[in-house]
Coordinates of C-alpha atoms in Angstrom, one line a residue:
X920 CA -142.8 -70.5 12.8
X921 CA -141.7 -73.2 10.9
X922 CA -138.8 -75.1 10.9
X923 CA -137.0 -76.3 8.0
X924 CA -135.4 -79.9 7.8
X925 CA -131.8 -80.1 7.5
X926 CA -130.9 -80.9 4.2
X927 CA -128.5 -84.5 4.3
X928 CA -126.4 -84.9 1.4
X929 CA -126.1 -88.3 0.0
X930 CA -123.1 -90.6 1.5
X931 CA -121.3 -92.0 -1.3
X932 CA -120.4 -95.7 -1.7
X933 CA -116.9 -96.8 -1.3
X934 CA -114.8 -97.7 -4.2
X935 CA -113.8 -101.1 -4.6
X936 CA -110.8 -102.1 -3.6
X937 CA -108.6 -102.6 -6.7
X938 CA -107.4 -106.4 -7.3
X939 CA -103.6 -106.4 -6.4
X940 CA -101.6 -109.4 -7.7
X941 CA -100.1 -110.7 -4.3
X942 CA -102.0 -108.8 -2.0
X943 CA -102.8 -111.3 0.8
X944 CA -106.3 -110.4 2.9
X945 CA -106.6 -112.1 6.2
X946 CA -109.3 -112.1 8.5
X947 CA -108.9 -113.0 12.4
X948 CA -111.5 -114.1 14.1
X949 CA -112.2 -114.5 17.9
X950 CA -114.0 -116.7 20.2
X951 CA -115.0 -117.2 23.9
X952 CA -113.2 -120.3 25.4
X953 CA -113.5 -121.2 29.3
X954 CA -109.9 -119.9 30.9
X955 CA -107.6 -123.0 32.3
X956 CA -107.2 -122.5 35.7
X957 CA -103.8 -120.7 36.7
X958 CA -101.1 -122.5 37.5
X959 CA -99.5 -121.6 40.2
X960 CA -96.3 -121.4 38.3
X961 CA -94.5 -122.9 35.3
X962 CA -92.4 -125.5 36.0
X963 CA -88.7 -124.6 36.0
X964 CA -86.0 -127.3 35.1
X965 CA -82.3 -127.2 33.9
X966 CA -80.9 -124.2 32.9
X967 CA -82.8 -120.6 33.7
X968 CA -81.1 -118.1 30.6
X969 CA -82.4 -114.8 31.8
X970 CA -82.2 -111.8 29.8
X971 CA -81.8 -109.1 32.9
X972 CA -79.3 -105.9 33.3
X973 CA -80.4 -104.5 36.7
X974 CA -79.1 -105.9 39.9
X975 CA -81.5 -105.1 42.0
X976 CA -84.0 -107.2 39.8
X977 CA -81.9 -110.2 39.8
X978 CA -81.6 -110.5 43.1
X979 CA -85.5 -110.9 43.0
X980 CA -85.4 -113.4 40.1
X981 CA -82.7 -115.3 41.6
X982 CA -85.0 -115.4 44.8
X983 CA -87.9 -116.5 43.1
X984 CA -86.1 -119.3 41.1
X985 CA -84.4 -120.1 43.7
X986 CA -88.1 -121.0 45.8
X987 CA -89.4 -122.6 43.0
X988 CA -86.6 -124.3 41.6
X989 CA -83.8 -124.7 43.9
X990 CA -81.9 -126.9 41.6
X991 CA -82.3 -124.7 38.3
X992 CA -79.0 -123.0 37.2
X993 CA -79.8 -119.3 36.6
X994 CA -77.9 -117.8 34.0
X995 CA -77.8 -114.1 33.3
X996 CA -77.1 -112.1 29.8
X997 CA -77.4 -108.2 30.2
X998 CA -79.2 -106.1 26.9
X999 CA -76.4 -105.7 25.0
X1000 CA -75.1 -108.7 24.6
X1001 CA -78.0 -109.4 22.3
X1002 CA -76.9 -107.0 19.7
X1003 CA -73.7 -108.7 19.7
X1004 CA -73.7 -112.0 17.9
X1005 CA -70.2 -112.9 19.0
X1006 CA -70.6 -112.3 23.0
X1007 CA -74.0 -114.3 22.5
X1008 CA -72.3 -117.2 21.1
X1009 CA -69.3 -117.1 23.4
X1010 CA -72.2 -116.8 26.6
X1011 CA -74.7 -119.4 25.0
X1012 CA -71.3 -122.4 24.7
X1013 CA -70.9 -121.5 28.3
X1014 CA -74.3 -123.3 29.4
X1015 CA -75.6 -126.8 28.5
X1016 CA -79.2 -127.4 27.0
X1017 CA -81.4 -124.0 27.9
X1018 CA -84.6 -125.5 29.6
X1019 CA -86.5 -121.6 30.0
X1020 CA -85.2 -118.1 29.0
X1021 CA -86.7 -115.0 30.8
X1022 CA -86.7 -111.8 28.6
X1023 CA -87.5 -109.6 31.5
X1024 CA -85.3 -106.4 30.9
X1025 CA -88.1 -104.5 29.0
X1026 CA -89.9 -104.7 32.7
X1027 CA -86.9 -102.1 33.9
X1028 CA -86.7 -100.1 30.5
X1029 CA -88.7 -100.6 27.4
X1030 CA -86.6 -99.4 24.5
X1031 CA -89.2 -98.6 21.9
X1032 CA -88.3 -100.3 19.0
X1033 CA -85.7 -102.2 19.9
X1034 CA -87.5 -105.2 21.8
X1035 CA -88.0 -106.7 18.8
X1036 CA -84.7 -106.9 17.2
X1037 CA -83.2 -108.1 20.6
X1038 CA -85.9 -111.2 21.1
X1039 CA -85.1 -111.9 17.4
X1040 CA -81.5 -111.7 18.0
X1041 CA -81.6 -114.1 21.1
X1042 CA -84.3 -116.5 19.2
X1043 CA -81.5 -116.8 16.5
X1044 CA -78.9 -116.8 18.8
X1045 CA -80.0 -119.6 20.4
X1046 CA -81.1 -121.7 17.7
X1047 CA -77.7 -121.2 15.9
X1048 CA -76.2 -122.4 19.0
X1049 CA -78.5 -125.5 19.4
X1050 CA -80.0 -124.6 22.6
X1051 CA -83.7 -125.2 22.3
X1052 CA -85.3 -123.9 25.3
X1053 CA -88.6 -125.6 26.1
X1054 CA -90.2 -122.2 27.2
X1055 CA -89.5 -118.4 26.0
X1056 CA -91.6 -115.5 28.8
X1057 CA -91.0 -112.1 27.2
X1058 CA -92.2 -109.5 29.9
X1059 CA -92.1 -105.7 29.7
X1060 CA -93.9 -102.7 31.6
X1061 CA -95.0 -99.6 30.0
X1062 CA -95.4 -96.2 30.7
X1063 CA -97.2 -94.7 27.5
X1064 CA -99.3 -95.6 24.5
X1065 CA -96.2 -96.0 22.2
X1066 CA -94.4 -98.6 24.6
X1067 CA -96.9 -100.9 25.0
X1068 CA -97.7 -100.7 21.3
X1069 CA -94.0 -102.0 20.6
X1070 CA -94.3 -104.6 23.3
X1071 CA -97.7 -105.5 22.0
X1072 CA -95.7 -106.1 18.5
X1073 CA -93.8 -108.9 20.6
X1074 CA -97.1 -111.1 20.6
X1075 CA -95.8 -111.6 16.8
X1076 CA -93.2 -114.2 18.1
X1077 CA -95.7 -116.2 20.2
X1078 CA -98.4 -116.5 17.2
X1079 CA -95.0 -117.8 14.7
X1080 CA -92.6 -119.6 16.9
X1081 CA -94.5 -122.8 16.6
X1082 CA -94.0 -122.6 12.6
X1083 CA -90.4 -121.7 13.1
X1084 CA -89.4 -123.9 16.1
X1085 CA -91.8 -126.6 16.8
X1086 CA -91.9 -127.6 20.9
X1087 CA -90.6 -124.2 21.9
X1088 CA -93.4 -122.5 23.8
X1089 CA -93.6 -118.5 23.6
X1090 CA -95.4 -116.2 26.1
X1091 CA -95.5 -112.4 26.1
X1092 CA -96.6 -111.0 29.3
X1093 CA -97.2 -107.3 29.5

């Protein structure tokens, strides 16, 4: 018995793209780089702002600065005081030049969505208020797909902030 070869059909070529009049094309491109060693951690001066509602995790952070940087002054905002620009400004006059601000809330609960409105908020926040930290760490924990893909959109202020506010350094830390 014979057997027949399957007949392929013929894959048509893609369309061009048509040319749009302010469409922008951008093309990222990775290499390998040797990592720096890990410091064993960032050096903490001044002022601490830490963006932080649950007690229990303060009195970690408050630990932990308090090893590190015994002489820091650890400030605390809760979540919702970010999406009030009034009770930011009235908290951010309270404190003198901001040396690091901790986002850590999103590593209690990750609010899809609204990370980053909030990081936004408190970028503005800060700058309107003159207090120009010299390092940002935005941390979060996820439990599902979704989450970390709305964390992940977070990375956005660290590849900017430099264009926006030169000398502030921005981590995101997932």
């Amino acid at each position: 018995a014979e057997v027949e070869a399957p007949v392929v059909a013929p894959v048509p070529a893609p369309a061009p793209a048509p040319d749009l009049p302010g469409l922008m094309r951008f093309v990222e491109t990775w290499s390998a780089v040797a990592d720096a060693p890990p410091a064993r951690h960032a050096p903490v001066s001044g002022t601490v702002l830490c963006v932080l509602s649950d007690d229990a995790a303060r009195e970690v952070v408050s630990g932990f600065i308090g090893r590190i940087a015994p002489d820091a002054e650890l400030v605390y905002l809760c979540r919702n005081m970010l999406d009030d620009t009034h009770a930011l400004q009235e908290a951010l006059a309270d404190t003198d030049q901001i040396g690091t601000v901790l986002y850590l809330d999103p590593l209690v609960s990750c609010e899809p969505g609204g990370e980053a409105v909030r990081v936004a908020g408190l970028l503005q926040g800060l700058h309107a208020a003159d207090r120009k930290p010299e390092t940002v760490v935005i941390s979060g924990a996820c439990r599902d797909g979704l989450e970390r893909a709305h964390l992940e959109s977070l990375i956005g202020f660290e590849r900017s902030i430099a264009l926006a506010w030169p000398g502030v350094c921005l981590r995101v830390c997932l």
